[in-house]
Coordinates of C-alpha atoms in Angstrom, one line a residue:
Chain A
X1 CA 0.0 0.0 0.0
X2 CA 1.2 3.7 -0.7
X3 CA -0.1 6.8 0.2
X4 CA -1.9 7.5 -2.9
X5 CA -3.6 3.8 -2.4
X6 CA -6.7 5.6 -0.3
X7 CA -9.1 8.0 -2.5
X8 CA -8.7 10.4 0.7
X9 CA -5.2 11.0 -0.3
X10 CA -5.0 13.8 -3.0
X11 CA -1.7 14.8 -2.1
X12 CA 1.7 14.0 -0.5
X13 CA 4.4 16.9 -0.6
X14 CA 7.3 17.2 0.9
X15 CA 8.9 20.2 2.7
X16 CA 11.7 21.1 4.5
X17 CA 12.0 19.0 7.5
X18 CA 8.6 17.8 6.8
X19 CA 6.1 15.9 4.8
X20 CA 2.4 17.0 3.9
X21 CA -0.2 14.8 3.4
X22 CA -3.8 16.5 1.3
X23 CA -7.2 14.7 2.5
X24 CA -9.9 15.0 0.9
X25 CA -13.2 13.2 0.7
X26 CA -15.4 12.0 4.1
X27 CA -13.3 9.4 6.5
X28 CA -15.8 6.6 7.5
X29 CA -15.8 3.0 8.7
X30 CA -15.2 2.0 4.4
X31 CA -12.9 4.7 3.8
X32 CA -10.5 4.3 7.5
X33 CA -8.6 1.0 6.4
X34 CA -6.8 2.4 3.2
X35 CA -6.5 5.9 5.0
X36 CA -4.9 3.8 8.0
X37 CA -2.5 1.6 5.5
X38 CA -1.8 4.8 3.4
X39 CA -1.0 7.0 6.6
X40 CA 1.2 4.1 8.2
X41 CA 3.1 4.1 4.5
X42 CA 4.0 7.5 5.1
X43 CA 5.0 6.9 8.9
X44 CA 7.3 4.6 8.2
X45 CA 9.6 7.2 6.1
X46 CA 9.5 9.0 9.8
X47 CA 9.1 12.3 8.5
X48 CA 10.0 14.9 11.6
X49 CA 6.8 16.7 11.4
X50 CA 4.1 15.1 9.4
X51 CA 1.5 17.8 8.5
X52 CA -2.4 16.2 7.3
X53 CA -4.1 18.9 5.4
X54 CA -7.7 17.9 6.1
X55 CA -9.6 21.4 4.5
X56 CA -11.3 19.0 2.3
X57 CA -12.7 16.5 5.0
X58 CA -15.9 17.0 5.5
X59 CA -17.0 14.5 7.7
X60 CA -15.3 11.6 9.9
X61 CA -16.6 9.5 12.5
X62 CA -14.9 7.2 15.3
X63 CA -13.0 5.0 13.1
X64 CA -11.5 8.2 11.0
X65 CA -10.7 9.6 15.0
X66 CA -9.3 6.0 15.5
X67 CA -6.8 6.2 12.8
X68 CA -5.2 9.4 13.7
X69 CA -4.7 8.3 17.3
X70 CA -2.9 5.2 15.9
X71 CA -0.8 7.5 13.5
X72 CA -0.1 9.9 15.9
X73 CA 1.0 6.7 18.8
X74 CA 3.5 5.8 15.5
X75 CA 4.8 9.2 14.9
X76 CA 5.3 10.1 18.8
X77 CA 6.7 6.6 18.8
X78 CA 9.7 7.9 16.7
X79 CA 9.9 11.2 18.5
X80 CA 8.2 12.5 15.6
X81 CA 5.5 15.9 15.5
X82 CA 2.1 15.3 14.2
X83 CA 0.4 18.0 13.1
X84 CA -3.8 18.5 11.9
X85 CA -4.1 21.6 10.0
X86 CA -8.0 23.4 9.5
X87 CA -10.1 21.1 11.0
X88 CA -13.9 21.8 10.1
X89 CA -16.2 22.7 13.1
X90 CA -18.0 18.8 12.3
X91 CA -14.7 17.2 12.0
X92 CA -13.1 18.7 15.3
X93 CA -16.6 18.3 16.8
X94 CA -15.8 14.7 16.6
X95 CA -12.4 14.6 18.6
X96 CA -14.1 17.4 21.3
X97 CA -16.7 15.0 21.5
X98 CA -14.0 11.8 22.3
X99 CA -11.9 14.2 23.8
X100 CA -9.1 13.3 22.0
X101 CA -8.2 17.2 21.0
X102 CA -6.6 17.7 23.8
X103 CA -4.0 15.2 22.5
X104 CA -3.6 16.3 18.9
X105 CA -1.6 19.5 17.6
X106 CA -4.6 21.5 15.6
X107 CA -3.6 24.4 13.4
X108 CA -5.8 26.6 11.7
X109 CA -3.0 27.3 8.6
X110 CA -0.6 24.8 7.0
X111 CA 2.1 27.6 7.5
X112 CA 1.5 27.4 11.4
X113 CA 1.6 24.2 11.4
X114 CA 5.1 23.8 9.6
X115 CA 6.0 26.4 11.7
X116 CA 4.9 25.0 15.0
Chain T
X1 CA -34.9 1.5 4.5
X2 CA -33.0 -1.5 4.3
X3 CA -28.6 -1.9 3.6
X4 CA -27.1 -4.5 3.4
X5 CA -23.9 -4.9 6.3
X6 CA -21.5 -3.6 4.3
X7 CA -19.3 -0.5 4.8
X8 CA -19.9 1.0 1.1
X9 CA -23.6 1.5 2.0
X10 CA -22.8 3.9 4.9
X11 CA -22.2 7.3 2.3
X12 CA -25.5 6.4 1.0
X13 CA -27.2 6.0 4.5
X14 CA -25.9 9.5 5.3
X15 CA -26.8 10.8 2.4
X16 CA -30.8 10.0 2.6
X17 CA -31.0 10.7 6.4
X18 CA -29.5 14.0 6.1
X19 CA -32.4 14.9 3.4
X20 CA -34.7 13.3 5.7
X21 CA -33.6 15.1 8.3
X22 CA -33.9 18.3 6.8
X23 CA -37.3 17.8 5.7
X24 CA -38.1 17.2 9.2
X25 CA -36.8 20.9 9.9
X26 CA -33.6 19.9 12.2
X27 CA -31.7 22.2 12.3
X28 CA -27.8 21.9 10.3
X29 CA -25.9 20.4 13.4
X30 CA -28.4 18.4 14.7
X31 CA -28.7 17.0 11.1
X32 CA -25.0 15.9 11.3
X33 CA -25.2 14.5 14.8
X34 CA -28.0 12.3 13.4
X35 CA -25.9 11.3 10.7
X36 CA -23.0 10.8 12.9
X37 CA -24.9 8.6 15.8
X38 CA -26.6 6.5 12.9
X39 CA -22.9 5.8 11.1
X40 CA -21.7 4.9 14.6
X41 CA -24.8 2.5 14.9
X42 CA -24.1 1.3 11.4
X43 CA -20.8 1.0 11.7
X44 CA -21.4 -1.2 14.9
X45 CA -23.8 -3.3 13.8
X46 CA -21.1 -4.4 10.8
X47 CA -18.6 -4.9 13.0
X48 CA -20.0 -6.8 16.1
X49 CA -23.1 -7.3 15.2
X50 CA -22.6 -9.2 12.0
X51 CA -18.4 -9.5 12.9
X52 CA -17.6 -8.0 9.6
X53 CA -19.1 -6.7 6.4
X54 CA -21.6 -9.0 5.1
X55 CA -25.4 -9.1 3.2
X56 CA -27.1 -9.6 5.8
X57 CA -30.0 -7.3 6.2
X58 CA -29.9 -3.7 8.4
X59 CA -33.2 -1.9 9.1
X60 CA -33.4 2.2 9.2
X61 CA -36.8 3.7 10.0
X62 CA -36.6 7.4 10.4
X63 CA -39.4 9.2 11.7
X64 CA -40.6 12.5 13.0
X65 CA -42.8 13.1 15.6
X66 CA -44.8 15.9 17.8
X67 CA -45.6 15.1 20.6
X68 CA -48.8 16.4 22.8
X69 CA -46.6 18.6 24.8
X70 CA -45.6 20.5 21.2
X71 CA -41.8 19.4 21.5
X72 CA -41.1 17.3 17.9
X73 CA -37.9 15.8 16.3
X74 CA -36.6 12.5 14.6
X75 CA -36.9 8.9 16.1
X76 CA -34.1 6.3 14.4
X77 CA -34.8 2.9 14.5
X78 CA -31.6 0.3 13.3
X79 CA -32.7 -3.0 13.4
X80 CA -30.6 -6.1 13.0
X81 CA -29.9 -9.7 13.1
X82 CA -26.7 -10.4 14.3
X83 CA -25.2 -11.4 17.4
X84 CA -27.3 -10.4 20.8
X85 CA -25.8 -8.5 23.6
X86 CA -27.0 -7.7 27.1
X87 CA -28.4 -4.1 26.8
X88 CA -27.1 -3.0 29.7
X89 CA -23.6 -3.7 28.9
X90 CA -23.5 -1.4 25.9
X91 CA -21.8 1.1 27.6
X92 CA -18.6 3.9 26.1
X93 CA -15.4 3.5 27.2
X94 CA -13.5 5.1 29.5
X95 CA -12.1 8.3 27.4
X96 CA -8.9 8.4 29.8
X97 CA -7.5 5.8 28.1
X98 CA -6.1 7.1 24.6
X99 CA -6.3 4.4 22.1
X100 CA -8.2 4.0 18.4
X101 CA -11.6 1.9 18.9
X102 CA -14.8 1.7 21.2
X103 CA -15.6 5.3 20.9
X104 CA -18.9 4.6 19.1
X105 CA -21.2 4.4 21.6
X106 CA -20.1 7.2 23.5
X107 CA -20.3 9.7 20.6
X108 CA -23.9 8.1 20.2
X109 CA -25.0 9.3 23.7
X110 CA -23.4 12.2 23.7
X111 CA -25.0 13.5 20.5
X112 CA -28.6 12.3 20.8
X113 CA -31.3 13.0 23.3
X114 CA -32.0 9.2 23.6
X115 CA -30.2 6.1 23.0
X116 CA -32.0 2.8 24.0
X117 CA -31.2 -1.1 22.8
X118 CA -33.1 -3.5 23.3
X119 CA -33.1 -7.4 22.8
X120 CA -36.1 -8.7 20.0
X121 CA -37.6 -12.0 20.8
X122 CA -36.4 -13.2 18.2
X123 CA -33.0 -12.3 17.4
X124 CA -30.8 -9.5 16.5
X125 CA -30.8 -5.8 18.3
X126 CA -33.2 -3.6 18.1
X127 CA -31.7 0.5 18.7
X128 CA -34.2 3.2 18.7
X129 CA -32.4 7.0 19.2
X130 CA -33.8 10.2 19.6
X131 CA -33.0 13.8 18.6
X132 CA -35.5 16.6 19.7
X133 CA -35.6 19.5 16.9
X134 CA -34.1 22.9 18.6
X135 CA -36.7 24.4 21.4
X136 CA -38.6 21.2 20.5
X137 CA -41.1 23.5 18.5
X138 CA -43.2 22.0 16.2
X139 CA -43.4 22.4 12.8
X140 CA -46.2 24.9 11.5
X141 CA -49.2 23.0 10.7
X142 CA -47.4 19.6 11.2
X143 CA -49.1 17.4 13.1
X144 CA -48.4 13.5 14.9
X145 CA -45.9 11.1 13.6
X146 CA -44.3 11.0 10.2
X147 CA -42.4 8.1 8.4
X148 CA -39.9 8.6 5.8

């Protein structure tokens, strides 16, 4: 599996220091498991910062939250930063409502985020 | 409605309660919390109700209601035939405890009014959740129990 193997993926860039991943699309139970394999692809390269763009993310539920904790357990695993960059008020409705946002790094621009 | 336990029907789910919804006169977030506690539901039901995707048949009745005291909403009924569990161990996790996985019921009780299973005679769960519409006001010139 590569990044690009999950539809949600519309992007993969890297910067300096860092690697950006685009979402796009609505994370569900159908959608998580090549989002999870595609995220964990990108892990692996243990990028310092890894940066997921989610502008485009309309909607997620429990098993979309459930694959970011695991990505972020890899990346802290590795000493690495994990970064969530313009949540929507549904999407980070979701984490408030697990209260998992406590644990997350949420920036409202990609530049803070990089910058972070 | 009926799906089928499989995980590619839960875009289309969403899709036709959100309308629903909206006909109903819910208001935008209440709309998504429907369609967020039903996914949940769905997404349960699939998993370890059925232990996987499968064909096997999920129910959806959506409904809005008034009721005598003027407060009105939307009643969601999933209906299924997998394995049985004790109602009253269908509880959230403790949130302390950071990890991917059993968040769904607690997003369901936290975003709906009501949240009730129960055990059919004759196999399967039955879930019936409720979401009052803001103030609980009824719709002009609406009147009882609608089913879409």
């Amino acid at each position: 599996m590569t990044a690009k193997g999950s539809t949600l993926v519309k992007e993969v860039r890297q910067e300096t220091d860092a690697t950006v991943v685009v979402l796009s699309g609505e994370v569900d139970m159908h959608q998580s498991p090549a989002l999870h394999a595609a995220l964990v692809d990108v892990a692996n390269g243990r990028p310092k910062r890894l940066v997921l763009n989610m502008t485009d993310v309309g909607y997620m539920d429990s098993s979309g939250v459930g694959t970011l904790v695991e990505l972020l357990r890899r990346v802290n695993g590795y000493k690495g930063k994990l970064a969530l960059v313009n949540l929507s008020a549904r999407v980070k409705s979701v984490f408030e409502i697990t209260k998992l946002d406590k644990f997350f790094s949420i920036y409202l621009t990609e530049e803070q985020a990089l910058n972070g | 409605m009926t799906i089928t336990g499989s995980t590619d029907s839960l875009p289309v789910v969403r899709s036709a309660l959100a309308r629903m919804a909206e006909l109903e006169g819910m208001a935008a977030e209440d709309i998504h919390k429907i369609t967020l506690a039903v996914d949940e539901a769905l997404a349960n039901v699939i998993k370890h109700g059925y232990g996987g995707p499968c064909d096997k048949p999920i129910h959806i009745k959506l409904e809005g209601f008034d009721e005598p005291d003027g407060r009105g909403g939307i009643r969601v009924e999933v209906r299924d035939h997998g394995r049985q569990v004790d109602p009253h161990t269908i509880k959230g996790r403790d949130l302390d405890d950071v990890r991917p996985g059993g968040l769904g019921v607690h997003i369901m009780r936290t975003v709906m009014d009501k949240v009730e299973f129960s055990c059919p005679i004759d196999g399967g769960m039955h879930l019936e959740m409720v979401k009052y519409r803001d103030g609980g006001a009824r719709k002009p010139g609406d009147a009882g129990a609608r089913t879409t």
